[in-house]
Every structure is written in C-alpha cells, then in structure tokens.
mmCIF file of C-alpha atoms in Angstrom:
data_model
loop_
_atom_site.group_PDB
_atom_site.id
_atom_site.type_symbol
_atom_site.label_atom_id
_atom_site.label_comp_id
_atom_site.label_asym_id
_atom_site.label_seq_id
_atom_site.Cartn_x
_atom_site.Cartn_y
_atom_site.Cartn_z
ATOM 1 C CA MET A 53 -89.800 44.837 58.399
ATOM 2 C CA ARG A 54 -90.253 45.580 54.712
ATOM 3 C CA LEU A 55 -93.009 45.404 52.127
ATOM 4 C CA HIS A 56 -92.684 44.860 48.396
ATOM 5 C CA GLN A 57 -95.512 44.529 45.917
ATOM 6 C CA ALA A 58 -95.423 43.611 42.243
ATOM 7 C CA THR A 59 -97.705 42.352 39.515
ATOM 8 C CA ILE A 60 -97.334 39.510 37.033
ATOM 9 C CA GLU A 61 -99.195 39.838 33.730
ATOM 10 C CA SER A 62 -99.628 36.490 31.989
ATOM 11 C CA ASP A 63 -101.065 35.671 28.590
ATOM 12 C CA THR A 64 -102.680 32.269 28.886
ATOM 13 C CA ARG A 65 -103.222 29.939 25.944
ATOM 14 C CA GLY A 66 -106.687 28.888 27.038
ATOM 15 C CA ARG A 67 -107.621 26.273 29.622
ATOM 16 C CA GLY A 68 -104.662 24.875 31.520
ATOM 17 C CA MET A 69 -101.928 25.717 33.994
ATOM 18 C CA LEU A 70 -99.021 28.114 33.629
ATOM 19 C CA GLU A 71 -96.151 27.887 36.097
ATOM 20 C CA LEU A 72 -95.377 31.140 37.940
ATOM 21 C CA THR A 73 -92.700 29.899 40.360
ATOM 22 C CA ALA A 74 -89.723 31.542 38.625
ATOM 23 C CA GLU A 75 -91.512 34.869 38.195
ATOM 24 C CA VAL A 76 -92.575 34.936 41.845
ATOM 25 C CA ASN A 77 -89.032 34.049 42.945
ATOM 26 C CA ALA A 78 -87.741 36.954 40.838
ATOM 27 C CA ILE A 79 -90.126 39.301 42.668
ATOM 28 C CA VAL A 80 -88.955 37.945 46.045
ATOM 29 C CA ALA A 81 -85.331 38.551 44.963
ATOM 30 C CA ASP A 82 -86.217 42.126 43.893
ATOM 31 C CA ALA A 83 -87.794 42.649 47.305
ATOM 32 C CA GLY A 84 -84.471 41.956 49.013
ATOM 33 C CA ILE A 85 -86.445 40.161 51.729
ATOM 34 C CA GLU A 86 -84.641 37.173 53.249
ATOM 35 C CA GLN A 87 -87.364 35.839 55.530
ATOM 36 C CA GLY A 88 -91.110 36.384 55.535
ATOM 37 C CA LEU A 89 -94.251 35.711 53.557
ATOM 38 C CA ALA A 90 -95.152 36.055 49.863
ATOM 39 C CA THR A 91 -98.892 36.259 49.199
ATOM 40 C CA LEU A 92 -100.207 35.706 45.675
ATOM 41 C CA PHE A 93 -103.611 36.944 44.566
ATOM 42 C CA VAL A 94 -105.298 36.431 41.183
ATOM 43 C CA HIS A 95 -107.500 39.354 40.084
ATOM 44 C CA HIS A 96 -110.110 37.197 38.306
ATOM 45 C CA THR A 97 -113.009 34.850 39.041
ATOM 46 C CA SER A 98 -112.515 32.529 36.050
ATOM 47 C CA ALA A 99 -108.810 31.849 36.622
ATOM 48 C CA SER A 100 -107.248 30.701 39.878
ATOM 49 C CA LEU A 101 -104.099 29.573 41.683
ATOM 50 C CA VAL A 102 -102.988 26.053 42.586
ATOM 51 C CA VAL A 103 -99.902 24.507 44.075
ATOM 52 C CA CYS A 104 -99.291 21.379 42.007
ATOM 53 C CA GLU A 105 -96.633 18.757 41.462
ATOM 54 C CA ASN A 106 -94.249 20.120 38.837
ATOM 55 C CA ALA A 107 -92.386 16.914 37.945
ATOM 56 C CA ASP A 108 -94.802 14.728 35.946
ATOM 57 C CA PRO A 109 -97.104 16.713 33.601
ATOM 58 C CA THR A 110 -99.742 13.957 33.771
ATOM 59 C CA VAL A 111 -100.596 15.256 37.270
ATOM 60 C CA ARG A 112 -101.804 18.504 35.716
ATOM 61 C CA ARG A 113 -103.541 16.595 32.909
ATOM 62 C CA ASP A 114 -105.349 14.418 35.485
ATOM 63 C CA LEU A 115 -106.390 17.339 37.700
ATOM 64 C CA GLU A 116 -107.826 18.993 34.582
ATOM 65 C CA ALA A 117 -109.626 15.743 33.634
ATOM 66 C CA TRP A 118 -111.167 15.475 37.119
ATOM 67 C CA LEU A 119 -112.363 19.106 37.076
ATOM 68 C CA ALA A 120 -113.738 18.755 33.523
ATOM 69 C CA ARG A 121 -115.820 15.766 34.656
ATOM 70 C CA ALA A 122 -116.915 17.270 37.998
ATOM 71 C CA VAL A 123 -117.846 20.669 36.512
ATOM 72 C CA PRO A 124 -118.776 19.898 32.903
ATOM 73 C CA ASP A 125 -118.895 22.645 30.299
ATOM 74 C CA GLY A 126 -122.431 23.223 29.028
ATOM 75 C CA ASP A 127 -124.050 21.681 32.123
ATOM 76 C CA PRO A 128 -127.833 22.381 31.834
ATOM 77 C CA LEU A 129 -127.765 23.168 35.581
ATOM 78 C CA PHE A 130 -126.257 26.551 34.774
ATOM 79 C CA ARG A 131 -128.216 29.671 33.788
ATOM 80 C CA HIS A 132 -125.231 32.023 33.478
ATOM 81 C CA THR A 133 -124.505 30.953 29.901
ATOM 82 C CA ALA A 134 -124.348 34.199 27.891
ATOM 83 C CA GLU A 135 -120.534 34.197 27.891
ATOM 84 C CA GLY A 136 -120.279 30.594 26.693
ATOM 85 C CA PRO A 137 -120.564 27.007 27.982
ATOM 86 C CA ASP A 138 -117.169 27.234 29.776
ATOM 87 C CA ASP A 139 -117.834 30.490 31.650
ATOM 88 C CA MET A 140 -119.844 29.287 34.633
ATOM 89 C CA PRO A 141 -117.686 26.148 35.002
ATOM 90 C CA ALA A 142 -114.704 28.534 35.162
ATOM 91 C CA HIS A 143 -116.302 30.352 38.113
ATOM 92 C CA VAL A 144 -117.024 27.068 39.931
ATOM 93 C CA ARG A 145 -113.482 25.763 39.313
ATOM 94 C CA SER A 146 -112.088 29.051 40.646
ATOM 95 C CA ALA A 147 -114.202 28.756 43.813
ATOM 96 C CA LEU A 148 -112.966 25.177 44.340
ATOM 97 C CA THR A 149 -109.283 26.061 43.929
ATOM 98 C CA GLN A 150 -107.480 29.186 45.236
ATOM 99 C CA THR A 151 -107.742 32.927 44.734
ATOM 100 C CA SER A 152 -104.872 33.613 47.145
ATOM 101 C CA LEU A 153 -101.876 31.677 48.454
ATOM 102 C CA GLY A 154 -99.431 32.538 51.246
ATOM 103 C CA VAL A 155 -95.976 31.006 50.787
ATOM 104 C CA PRO A 156 -93.103 31.291 53.283
ATOM 105 C CA VAL A 157 -89.894 33.035 52.209
ATOM 106 C CA ARG A 158 -86.588 31.691 53.587
ATOM 107 C CA ASP A 159 -83.039 32.530 52.479
ATOM 108 C CA GLY A 160 -84.376 35.090 50.033
ATOM 109 C CA ARG A 161 -86.596 32.702 48.086
ATOM 110 C CA LEU A 162 -89.906 30.830 48.197
ATOM 111 C CA ASP A 163 -89.643 27.865 50.545
ATOM 112 C CA LEU A 164 -91.523 25.357 48.393
ATOM 113 C CA GLY A 165 -91.474 21.584 48.767
ATOM 114 C CA THR A 166 -89.294 19.617 46.344
ATOM 115 C CA TRP A 167 -92.143 18.910 43.908
ATOM 116 C CA GLN A 168 -94.249 22.022 44.449
ATOM 117 C CA GLY A 169 -94.845 24.556 41.703
ATOM 118 C CA LEU A 170 -97.065 27.668 41.831
ATOM 119 C CA TYR A 171 -99.499 27.700 38.933
ATOM 120 C CA LEU A 172 -101.940 30.114 37.399
ATOM 121 C CA TYR A 173 -104.918 28.037 36.283
ATOM 122 C CA GLU A 174 -106.795 29.412 33.268
ATOM 123 C CA HIS A 175 -110.304 27.932 33.308
ATOM 124 C CA ARG A 176 -111.654 29.570 30.122
ATOM 125 C CA ARG A 177 -111.115 27.871 26.780
ATOM 126 C CA ALA A 178 -109.941 31.051 25.076
ATOM 127 C CA PRO A 179 -106.610 32.756 25.821
ATOM 128 C CA HIS A 180 -106.836 35.614 28.319
ATOM 129 C CA ARG A 181 -104.489 38.193 29.791
ATOM 130 C CA ARG A 182 -104.406 37.516 33.544
ATOM 131 C CA ARG A 183 -103.046 39.556 36.449
ATOM 132 C CA VAL A 184 -101.516 38.116 39.638
ATOM 133 C CA SER A 185 -100.292 40.313 42.502
ATOM 134 C CA VAL A 186 -97.459 39.314 44.788
ATOM 135 C CA THR A 187 -97.126 41.008 48.199
ATOM 136 C CA VAL A 188 -93.909 40.209 50.079
ATOM 137 C CA LEU A 189 -93.684 41.050 53.792
ATOM 138 C CA GLY A 190 -90.610 40.322 55.864
ATOM 139 C CA SER A 191 -87.081 41.377 56.716
ATOM 140 C CA MET B 178 -93.563 44.726 63.869
ATOM 141 C CA ARG B 179 -91.951 41.338 64.283
ATOM 142 C CA LEU B 180 -91.555 38.152 62.295
ATOM 143 C CA HIS B 181 -91.185 34.606 63.559
ATOM 144 C CA GLN B 182 -90.959 31.474 61.472
ATOM 145 C CA ALA B 183 -90.965 27.841 62.529
ATOM 146 C CA THR B 184 -91.598 24.407 61.089
ATOM 147 C CA ILE B 185 -93.747 21.516 62.270
ATOM 148 C CA GLU B 186 -92.672 18.009 61.257
ATOM 149 C CA SER B 187 -95.519 15.504 61.535
ATOM 150 C CA ASP B 188 -95.515 11.768 61.041
ATOM 151 C CA THR B 189 -98.915 10.854 59.668
ATOM 152 C CA ARG B 190 -100.471 7.426 60.051
ATOM 153 C CA GLY B 191 -101.821 7.338 56.509
ATOM 154 C CA ARG B 192 -105.005 8.920 55.186
ATOM 155 C CA GLY B 193 -106.767 11.138 57.694
ATOM 156 C CA MET B 194 -106.498 14.372 59.650
ATOM 157 C CA LEU B 195 -104.028 15.313 62.359
ATOM 158 C CA GLU B 196 -104.790 18.323 64.547
ATOM 159 C CA LEU B 197 -102.047 20.979 64.609
ATOM 160 C CA THR B 198 -103.790 23.662 66.692
ATOM 161 C CA ALA B 199 -101.731 23.167 69.863
ATOM 162 C CA GLU B 200 -98.421 23.056 67.975
ATOM 163 C CA VAL B 201 -99.253 26.232 66.043
ATOM 164 C CA ASN B 202 -100.310 27.970 69.266
ATOM 165 C CA ALA B 203 -96.965 26.976 70.818
ATOM 166 C CA ILE B 204 -95.170 28.624 67.865
ATOM 167 C CA VAL B 205 -97.275 31.786 68.282
ATOM 168 C CA ALA B 206 -96.369 31.824 71.999
ATOM 169 C CA ASP B 207 -92.652 31.408 71.144
ATOM 170 C CA ALA B 208 -92.981 34.322 68.729
ATOM 171 C CA GLY B 209 -94.001 36.634 71.573
ATOM 172 C CA ILE B 210 -96.424 38.270 69.153
ATOM 173 C CA GLU B 211 -99.670 39.483 70.736
ATOM 174 C CA GLN B 212 -101.544 40.618 67.662
ATOM 175 C CA GLY B 213 -101.093 39.781 63.998
ATOM 176 C CA LEU B 214 -101.333 36.972 61.504
ATOM 177 C CA ALA B 215 -100.135 33.361 61.512
ATOM 178 C CA THR B 216 -99.840 31.813 58.041
ATOM 179 C CA LEU B 217 -99.553 28.041 57.669
ATOM 180 C CA PHE B 218 -98.151 26.405 54.556
ATOM 181 C CA VAL B 219 -97.867 22.683 53.801
ATOM 182 C CA HIS B 220 -94.809 21.746 51.716
ATOM 183 C CA HIS B 221 -96.511 18.918 49.791
ATOM 184 C CA THR B 222 -99.028 18.333 47.000
ATOM 185 C CA SER B 223 -100.545 15.129 48.396
ATOM 186 C CA ALA B 224 -101.281 16.460 51.881
ATOM 187 C CA SER B 225 -103.153 19.655 52.674
ATOM 188 C CA LEU B 226 -104.622 21.909 55.362
ATOM 189 C CA VAL B 227 -108.226 22.236 56.497
ATOM 190 C CA VAL B 228 -110.036 24.092 59.238
ATOM 191 C CA CYS B 229 -112.559 21.586 60.572
ATOM 192 C CA GLU B 230 -114.928 21.156 63.479
ATOM 193 C CA ASN B 231 -112.948 19.609 66.327
ATOM 194 C CA ALA B 232 -115.804 18.514 68.587
ATOM 195 C CA ASP B 233 -117.479 15.523 66.915
ATOM 196 C CA PRO B 234 -115.032 13.188 65.111
ATOM 197 C CA THR B 235 -117.797 12.038 62.732
ATOM 198 C CA VAL B 236 -117.399 15.399 60.955
ATOM 199 C CA ARG B 237 -113.879 14.377 59.907
ATOM 200 C CA ARG B 238 -115.110 10.861 59.060
ATOM 201 C CA ASP B 239 -117.878 12.319 56.858
ATOM 202 C CA LEU B 240 -115.584 14.803 55.079
ATOM 203 C CA GLU B 241 -113.267 11.883 54.324
ATOM 204 C CA ALA B 242 -116.228 9.795 53.074
ATOM 205 C CA TRP B 243 -117.340 12.593 50.766
ATOM 206 C CA LEU B 244 -113.831 13.088 49.319
ATOM 207 C CA ALA B 245 -113.346 9.311 48.905
ATOM 208 C CA ARG B 246 -116.542 9.163 46.851
ATOM 209 C CA ALA B 247 -115.917 12.357 44.841
ATOM 210 C CA VAL B 248 -112.281 11.514 44.045
ATOM 211 C CA PRO B 249 -112.176 7.697 44.099
ATOM 212 C CA ASP B 250 -108.889 5.841 44.410
ATOM 213 C CA GLY B 251 -108.083 3.877 41.257
ATOM 214 C CA ASP B 252 -110.351 6.024 39.053
ATOM 215 C CA PRO B 253 -109.678 4.934 35.428
ATOM 216 C CA LEU B 254 -109.807 8.635 34.497
ATOM 217 C CA PHE B 255 -106.304 9.045 35.901
ATOM 218 C CA ARG B 256 -103.060 8.324 34.004
ATOM 219 C CA HIS B 257 -100.634 9.325 36.780
ATOM 220 C CA THR B 258 -100.812 5.905 38.446
ATOM 221 C CA ALA B 259 -97.176 4.792 38.836
ATOM 222 C CA GLU B 260 -97.124 5.776 42.540
ATOM 223 C CA GLY B 261 -100.333 3.894 43.341
ATOM 224 C CA PRO B 262 -104.120 4.228 43.028
ATOM 225 C CA ASP B 263 -104.273 6.820 45.852
ATOM 226 C CA ASP B 264 -101.579 9.160 44.504
ATOM 227 C CA MET B 265 -103.493 11.176 41.897
ATOM 228 C CA PRO B 266 -106.589 11.366 44.150
ATOM 229 C CA ALA B 267 -104.259 12.826 46.808
ATOM 230 C CA HIS B 268 -103.224 15.602 44.392
ATOM 231 C CA VAL B 269 -106.861 16.383 43.507
ATOM 232 C CA ARG B 270 -107.918 16.404 47.188
ATOM 233 C CA SER B 271 -105.021 18.765 47.946
ATOM 234 C CA ALA B 272 -106.101 21.125 45.159
ATOM 235 C CA LEU B 273 -109.686 21.135 46.498
ATOM 236 C CA THR B 274 -108.669 21.897 50.089
ATOM 237 C CA GLN B 275 -105.908 24.284 51.265
ATOM 238 C CA THR B 276 -102.159 24.597 50.844
ATOM 239 C CA SER B 277 -102.022 27.765 52.971
ATOM 240 C CA LEU B 278 -104.160 29.315 55.700
ATOM 241 C CA GLY B 279 -103.954 32.764 57.312
ATOM 242 C CA VAL B 280 -105.273 32.875 60.871
ATOM 243 C CA PRO B 281 -105.543 36.014 63.024
ATOM 244 C CA VAL B 282 -103.531 36.218 66.257
ATOM 245 C CA ARG B 283 -105.086 38.052 69.205
ATOM 246 C CA ASP B 284 -103.978 38.126 72.863
ATOM 247 C CA GLY B 285 -100.921 36.064 71.964
ATOM 248 C CA ARG B 286 -102.800 33.123 70.468
ATOM 249 C CA LEU B 287 -104.708 31.967 67.394
ATOM 250 C CA ASP B 288 -108.143 33.550 67.296
ATOM 251 C CA LEU B 289 -110.102 30.477 66.205
ATOM 252 C CA GLY B 290 -113.854 29.975 66.466
ATOM 253 C CA THR B 291 -115.132 27.801 69.323
ATOM 254 C CA TRP B 292 -115.288 24.635 67.217
ATOM 255 C CA GLN B 293 -112.445 25.311 64.809
ATOM 256 C CA GLY B 294 -109.326 23.157 64.698
ATOM 257 C CA LEU B 295 -106.386 23.411 62.291
ATOM 258 C CA TYR B 296 -105.699 20.066 60.629
ATOM 259 C CA LEU B 297 -103.030 18.554 58.458
ATOM 260 C CA TYR B 298 -104.842 16.271 56.019
ATOM 261 C CA GLU B 299 -102.810 13.276 54.836
ATOM 262 C CA HIS B 300 -104.323 12.075 51.565
ATOM 263 C CA ARG B 301 -101.996 9.120 50.893
ATOM 264 C CA ARG B 302 -102.842 5.727 52.389
ATOM 265 C CA ALA B 303 -99.315 5.141 53.686
ATOM 266 C CA PRO B 304 -97.770 7.075 56.585
ATOM 267 C CA HIS B 305 -95.598 10.012 55.542
ATOM 268 C CA ARG B 306 -93.401 12.577 57.225
ATOM 269 C CA ARG B 307 -94.971 15.972 56.443
ATOM 270 C CA ARG B 308 -93.653 19.517 56.904
ATOM 271 C CA VAL B 309 -95.796 22.571 57.707
ATOM 272 C CA SER B 310 -94.325 26.087 58.021
ATOM 273 C CA VAL B 311 -95.803 28.736 60.264
ATOM 274 C CA THR B 312 -94.960 32.398 59.619
ATOM 275 C CA VAL B 313 -96.122 34.821 62.329
ATOM 276 C CA LEU B 314 -96.192 38.555 61.580
ATOM 277 C CA GLY B 315 -97.330 41.136 64.108
ATOM 278 C CA SER B 316 -96.454 43.059 67.219
ATOM 279 C CA MET C 166 -95.023 48.895 58.946
ATOM 280 C CA ARG C 167 -98.401 48.926 60.654
ATOM 281 C CA LEU C 168 -100.996 46.439 61.780
ATOM 282 C CA HIS C 169 -104.742 46.906 62.103
ATOM 283 C CA GLN C 170 -107.270 44.294 63.076
ATOM 284 C CA ALA C 171 -111.066 44.447 63.095
ATOM 285 C CA THR C 172 -114.061 42.156 63.119
ATOM 286 C CA ILE C 173 -117.185 42.075 60.971
ATOM 287 C CA GLU C 174 -120.323 40.591 62.530
ATOM 288 C CA SER C 175 -122.884 39.559 59.911
ATOM 289 C CA ASP C 176 -126.388 38.248 60.318
ATOM 290 C CA THR C 177 -127.000 35.886 57.436
ATOM 291 C CA ARG C 178 -130.459 35.053 56.105
ATOM 292 C CA GLY C 179 -129.724 31.360 55.683
ATOM 293 C CA ARG C 180 -127.929 29.665 52.796
ATOM 294 C CA GLY C 181 -126.403 32.077 50.327
ATOM 295 C CA MET C 182 -123.735 34.722 49.847
ATOM 296 C CA LEU C 183 -123.423 38.104 51.499
ATOM 297 C CA GLU C 184 -121.046 40.647 49.993
ATOM 298 C CA LEU C 185 -118.423 42.010 52.422
ATOM 299 C CA THR C 186 -116.353 44.134 50.016
ATOM 300 C CA ALA C 187 -117.563 47.528 51.267
ATOM 301 C CA GLU C 188 -117.145 46.572 54.931
ATOM 302 C CA VAL C 189 -113.622 45.271 54.348
ATOM 303 C CA ASN C 190 -112.727 48.427 52.408
ATOM 304 C CA ALA C 191 -113.999 50.512 55.338
ATOM 305 C CA ILE C 192 -111.670 48.580 57.664
ATOM 306 C CA VAL C 193 -108.735 49.150 55.287
ATOM 307 C CA ALA C 194 -109.570 52.879 55.248
ATOM 308 C CA ASP C 195 -109.702 52.929 59.078
ATOM 309 C CA ALA C 196 -106.287 51.238 59.123
ATOM 310 C CA GLY C 197 -104.760 54.182 57.246
ATOM 311 C CA ILE C 198 -102.622 51.654 55.386
ATOM 312 C CA GLU C 199 -101.867 52.580 51.765
ATOM 313 C CA GLN C 200 -100.066 49.466 50.630
ATOM 314 C CA GLY C 201 -99.985 45.945 52.020
ATOM 315 C CA LEU C 202 -102.137 42.911 52.616
ATOM 316 C CA ALA C 203 -105.637 42.419 54.064
ATOM 317 C CA THR C 204 -106.295 38.877 55.302
ATOM 318 C CA LEU C 205 -109.866 37.744 55.964
ATOM 319 C CA PHE C 206 -110.671 34.809 58.213
ATOM 320 C CA VAL C 207 -114.100 33.327 58.967
ATOM 321 C CA HIS C 208 -114.460 31.927 62.513
ATOM 322 C CA HIS C 209 -116.780 29.051 61.550
ATOM 323 C CA THR C 210 -116.724 25.653 59.850
ATOM 324 C CA SER C 211 -120.190 25.830 58.286
ATOM 325 C CA ALA C 212 -119.753 29.228 56.624
ATOM 326 C CA SER C 213 -116.867 30.228 54.367
ATOM 327 C CA LEU C 214 -115.363 32.886 52.117
ATOM 328 C CA VAL C 215 -115.371 33.108 48.322
ATOM 329 C CA VAL C 216 -114.270 35.632 45.759
ATOM 330 C CA CYS C 217 -117.055 35.678 43.200
ATOM 331 C CA GLU C 218 -118.219 37.705 40.230
ATOM 332 C CA ASN C 219 -120.358 40.534 41.571
ATOM 333 C CA ALA C 220 -122.017 41.678 38.335
ATOM 334 C CA ASP C 221 -124.551 38.990 37.358
ATOM 335 C CA PRO C 222 -126.339 37.385 40.347
ATOM 336 C CA THR C 223 -126.937 34.193 38.352
ATOM 337 C CA VAL C 224 -123.236 33.392 38.903
ATOM 338 C CA ARG C 225 -123.920 33.077 42.641
ATOM 339 C CA ARG C 226 -127.151 31.164 41.947
ATOM 340 C CA ASP C 227 -125.265 28.719 39.701
ATOM 341 C CA LEU C 228 -122.389 28.197 42.150
ATOM 342 C CA GLU C 229 -125.005 27.418 44.813
ATOM 343 C CA ALA C 230 -126.785 25.014 42.414
ATOM 344 C CA TRP C 231 -123.515 23.189 41.682
ATOM 345 C CA LEU C 232 -122.643 22.850 45.391
ATOM 346 C CA ALA C 233 -126.191 21.713 46.255
ATOM 347 C CA ARG C 234 -125.899 18.940 43.682
ATOM 348 C CA ALA C 235 -122.306 17.941 44.522
ATOM 349 C CA VAL C 236 -122.871 17.927 48.293
ATOM 350 C CA PRO C 237 -126.578 17.133 48.687
ATOM 351 C CA ASP C 238 -128.416 17.835 51.938
ATOM 352 C CA GLY C 239 -129.531 14.656 53.635
ATOM 353 C CA ASP C 240 -126.972 12.483 51.809
ATOM 354 C CA PRO C 241 -127.146 8.994 53.430
ATOM 355 C CA LEU C 242 -123.322 8.943 53.237
ATOM 356 C CA PHE C 243 -123.196 11.250 56.260
ATOM 357 C CA ARG C 244 -123.379 10.124 59.909
ATOM 358 C CA HIS C 245 -123.038 13.576 61.505
ATOM 359 C CA THR C 246 -126.755 14.329 61.184
ATOM 360 C CA ALA C 247 -127.872 15.375 64.682
ATOM 361 C CA GLU C 248 -127.804 19.070 63.754
ATOM 362 C CA GLY C 249 -129.893 18.594 60.612
ATOM 363 C CA PRO C 250 -129.549 17.407 56.987
ATOM 364 C CA ASP C 251 -127.716 20.599 55.969
ATOM 365 C CA ASP C 252 -125.070 20.556 58.708
ATOM 366 C CA MET C 253 -122.521 18.095 57.343
ATOM 367 C CA PRO C 254 -122.932 19.449 53.775
ATOM 368 C CA ALA C 255 -122.117 22.874 55.267
ATOM 369 C CA HIS C 256 -118.829 21.506 56.645
ATOM 370 C CA VAL C 257 -117.918 19.931 53.280
ATOM 371 C CA ARG C 258 -118.797 23.113 51.351
ATOM 372 C CA SER C 259 -116.638 25.105 53.788
ATOM 373 C CA ALA C 260 -113.692 22.746 53.249
ATOM 374 C CA LEU C 261 -114.082 23.085 49.453
ATOM 375 C CA THR C 262 -114.185 26.895 49.490
ATOM 376 C CA GLN C 263 -112.091 29.251 51.687
ATOM 377 C CA THR C 264 -111.613 29.883 55.388
ATOM 378 C CA SER C 265 -109.051 32.636 54.759
ATOM 379 C CA LEU C 266 -108.238 35.005 51.899
ATOM 380 C CA GLY C 267 -105.270 37.351 51.443
ATOM 381 C CA VAL C 268 -106.040 40.383 49.280
ATOM 382 C CA PRO C 269 -103.500 43.045 48.258
ATOM 383 C CA VAL C 270 -104.050 46.646 49.383
ATOM 384 C CA ARG C 271 -102.988 49.435 47.035
ATOM 385 C CA ASP C 272 -103.781 53.160 47.201
ATOM 386 C CA GLY C 273 -105.508 52.633 50.538
ATOM 387 C CA ARG C 274 -108.045 50.081 49.296
ATOM 388 C CA LEU C 275 -108.480 46.439 48.301
ATOM 389 C CA ASP C 276 -106.979 45.832 44.886
ATOM 390 C CA LEU C 277 -109.732 43.611 43.498
ATOM 391 C CA GLY C 278 -110.342 42.785 39.860
ATOM 392 C CA THR C 279 -113.144 44.641 38.080
ATOM 393 C CA TRP C 280 -115.722 41.914 38.689
ATOM 394 C CA GLN C 281 -114.443 40.514 41.983
ATOM 395 C CA GLY C 282 -116.467 40.745 45.189
ATOM 396 C CA LEU C 283 -115.579 39.285 48.605
ATOM 397 C CA TYR C 284 -118.417 37.137 49.924
ATOM 398 C CA LEU C 285 -119.318 35.443 53.162
ATOM 399 C CA TYR C 286 -120.995 32.171 52.189
ATOM 400 C CA GLU C 287 -123.579 30.888 54.669
ATOM 401 C CA HIS C 288 -123.990 27.153 54.110
ATOM 402 C CA ARG C 289 -126.658 26.454 56.746
ATOM 403 C CA ARG C 290 -130.318 26.863 55.833
ATOM 404 C CA ALA C 291 -131.143 28.857 58.968
ATOM 405 C CA PRO C 292 -129.926 32.419 59.597
ATOM 406 C CA HIS C 293 -126.776 32.650 61.729
ATOM 407 C CA ARG C 294 -124.638 35.387 63.219
ATOM 408 C CA ARG C 295 -121.195 35.015 61.637
ATOM 409 C CA ARG C 296 -117.842 36.584 62.527
ATOM 410 C CA VAL C 297 -115.110 37.494 60.022
ATOM 411 C CA SER C 298 -111.750 38.957 61.091
ATOM 412 C CA VAL C 299 -109.746 41.302 58.920
ATOM 413 C CA THR C 300 -106.011 41.743 59.587
ATOM 414 C CA VAL C 301 -104.332 44.537 57.611
ATOM 415 C CA LEU C 302 -100.530 44.657 57.440
ATOM 416 C CA GLY C 303 -98.647 47.323 55.529
ATOM 417 C CA SER C 304 -97.507 50.914 55.460
#
C-alpha cells in the first residue's frame, strides 16, 4: 500500500467552475498507484468542489444560475457583509456543495463516469488563488 | 493494510431512493477487512448518494418533496433542457447531495448509526442503470 | 501504512455548530501518522458536518439563518412530523451539508486552510449526544 500527496494551485477568474480532472489524473499517474482512492480537499470556505457534467457547458451555467437565485448576493438576511455582498453567499454555496471528494482509482487513473468532470468552484466574484490537495492511497 | 474494490450496478425505477446498505456490507465482508474505511462513489451527475433515516419512509418522501419544490422540474431558469424538464434539476440535486461518502468499517462491517441507511438517489424520472464503486481500505 | 480509528462523543446544546478541529487534531496526534488522510463521519441523520470559517462567528449565524429560511421548521410540506416541527428540517439540512469529510494530514496534523474549522452541526432544537468517527490512514 502506498501514499502520495500533492497540491494543485489554481488562479480562478472569479465566480465559476474550473476543471481539475487532468491535473488530478497527472497526480495519480505521478503516484504510480494502479488501484485505490484519490481524495480531493479544497483549503477554503468560499470555494468548493463539485462533480459536474463536462459535455454541455450550459449545465454549469444553469447550476450557477440556480445557486445565484437560491443564495442571492447582497441578501439582507446576511450580517457578515464587511468583505462584500458575495462573501457570505460564497460560504453558503460552499456548505451546500463539497469540501472533499473521494474518487476511485482504477488502471492508474480516476475512474470517473463518461460525463463526469472534477471542478473547483470559485464562489467569489473576484479572482483568487485557490489550493486543492490530492491524497492518493492504494497499490 | 489491504485494499478491495467492487462495483454495484443498480437498476433504478425512476426518481427516488434505493437502499444500498446491504450490498455495501456484502462488499466489506468480501474484502475481509475488519477495520478501516469504505468509500462510495457514484459514476453519474444526475444520480447521487445520501445517508438517510431508514426507519420511516416518509422521511424519504419529505426529502424528495423539499427537493422537488426547491429545484422544480421545467424551471424556466434552465437552458439545458434538450434531455427533458427533469435533467437539469437532476444535476442540481446531485450537486446539493453527495457524489462520494466515506464510512468507517468496524468489526468487519459498516459502522452506521442506528437509523442510518446508505441510499442511491435517482434524480431522473425514467429508470436508469446506475454504477456505484466501493473502495475499502483497512486491515 | 497505518490505520487509527477513534470516536468523538459530543453533547450539543441544541441547534448550532460545535467546533471539532482540536479534538480531531488530538486523534491525528494519537495516531502518530505524519502524512495521510483523516476521514470524519457523523453517525446521525439530523446532525451533520461542515467546514466553515472559524474567524467571524457571524458566518455561522448567517449560514444558520439561510438554512432556517430555506428549510423552515413546521413547513406544511412535511408529513414526518411526529418527532416535532424541527425533525424533518434536520434531515433535509443534513442531506444538504455533509455526513463525511476527508481531510489531508501533513506534518502530523490536519492540513486545513487558515480560516477553516471542522464543525459538527446540530440541526435539532434540543440538545443531543452525537457521535463522530475519525479514521486516519497514512504513514
């Protein structure tokens, strides 16, 4: 049984999703692990992880539209407003999506469904540098 | 330390939850692992995983009712509509629930709370064949 | 590769978040594992886990306010009401947040972002005794 750990640093362009699948697969290849588990973790509370369809970009557009309506920026409900009208919504969106994801590794790569992509979801309007850790366990 | 990986193929009957607890426990038993971690992963973006109360079926009915109201089928907000009025809601519901779950293994079986069941949640109205991977790590 | 498993028993004071970061770090230290993965699992369906900002307490207040509005207690939509008006909302809130979390371990401790805390989220109004398992895998 082996363990490999690496970090992805991503510069986001503001609110929206950034696909990480290729970078995570590169880490799994570096690990030299054929079978096991890759666990992603995002080191932030205003960005998160989602597994989303990677074929039609309107899926990501529509998920964003639903979240923007369900957790509106500038909602008077929120008191944590010092960092801007999109800050508290970013925390709520992060709580509703994922901070960690465990993905099976088979044949030396992520065993994702045909249409699944791993995405970093930036919830702030401004660009940010974000950090995602990948821990690969297996043999 | 050992590793065991297996796949569950489930035929859903359309929207609703299907309990997987017994099948996952059978995989843990096959693994011969007494203590460790079992990680489930669903290979789809319109079906997901939830841990839900398994005693009173109205809990599952009410969770479904809440999701159906919060993410309504045919919502004019959505543009990704070519696959039907329930397709984009299925992606949003999947993002709001779980794609992966890590459950402790103790005494050779899943250490779930008294009322906890592991469920595959089909979010499309039509029946689908769904795939869930289980990766067991431990000793 | 090593495995260490422990349980946290927490007495909640009713609805709200309880930080577990220090207790989980103590379990990681006990494990003597320098690098790997710590996976938390909550053994309930009306309490959950979240990673939340731990600096400004209004973030937790605002997340609670958003959930209380999105999943209102006593909603006539719900039929599972025998255990009180806050019981079914607690199940929905749990499904929308996390039952398990995988956090990387580096240098013998949880590798959390600067502002990240691990929280047990009690969704029932009354105090409850809650159980969280921590499984640490690594070397």
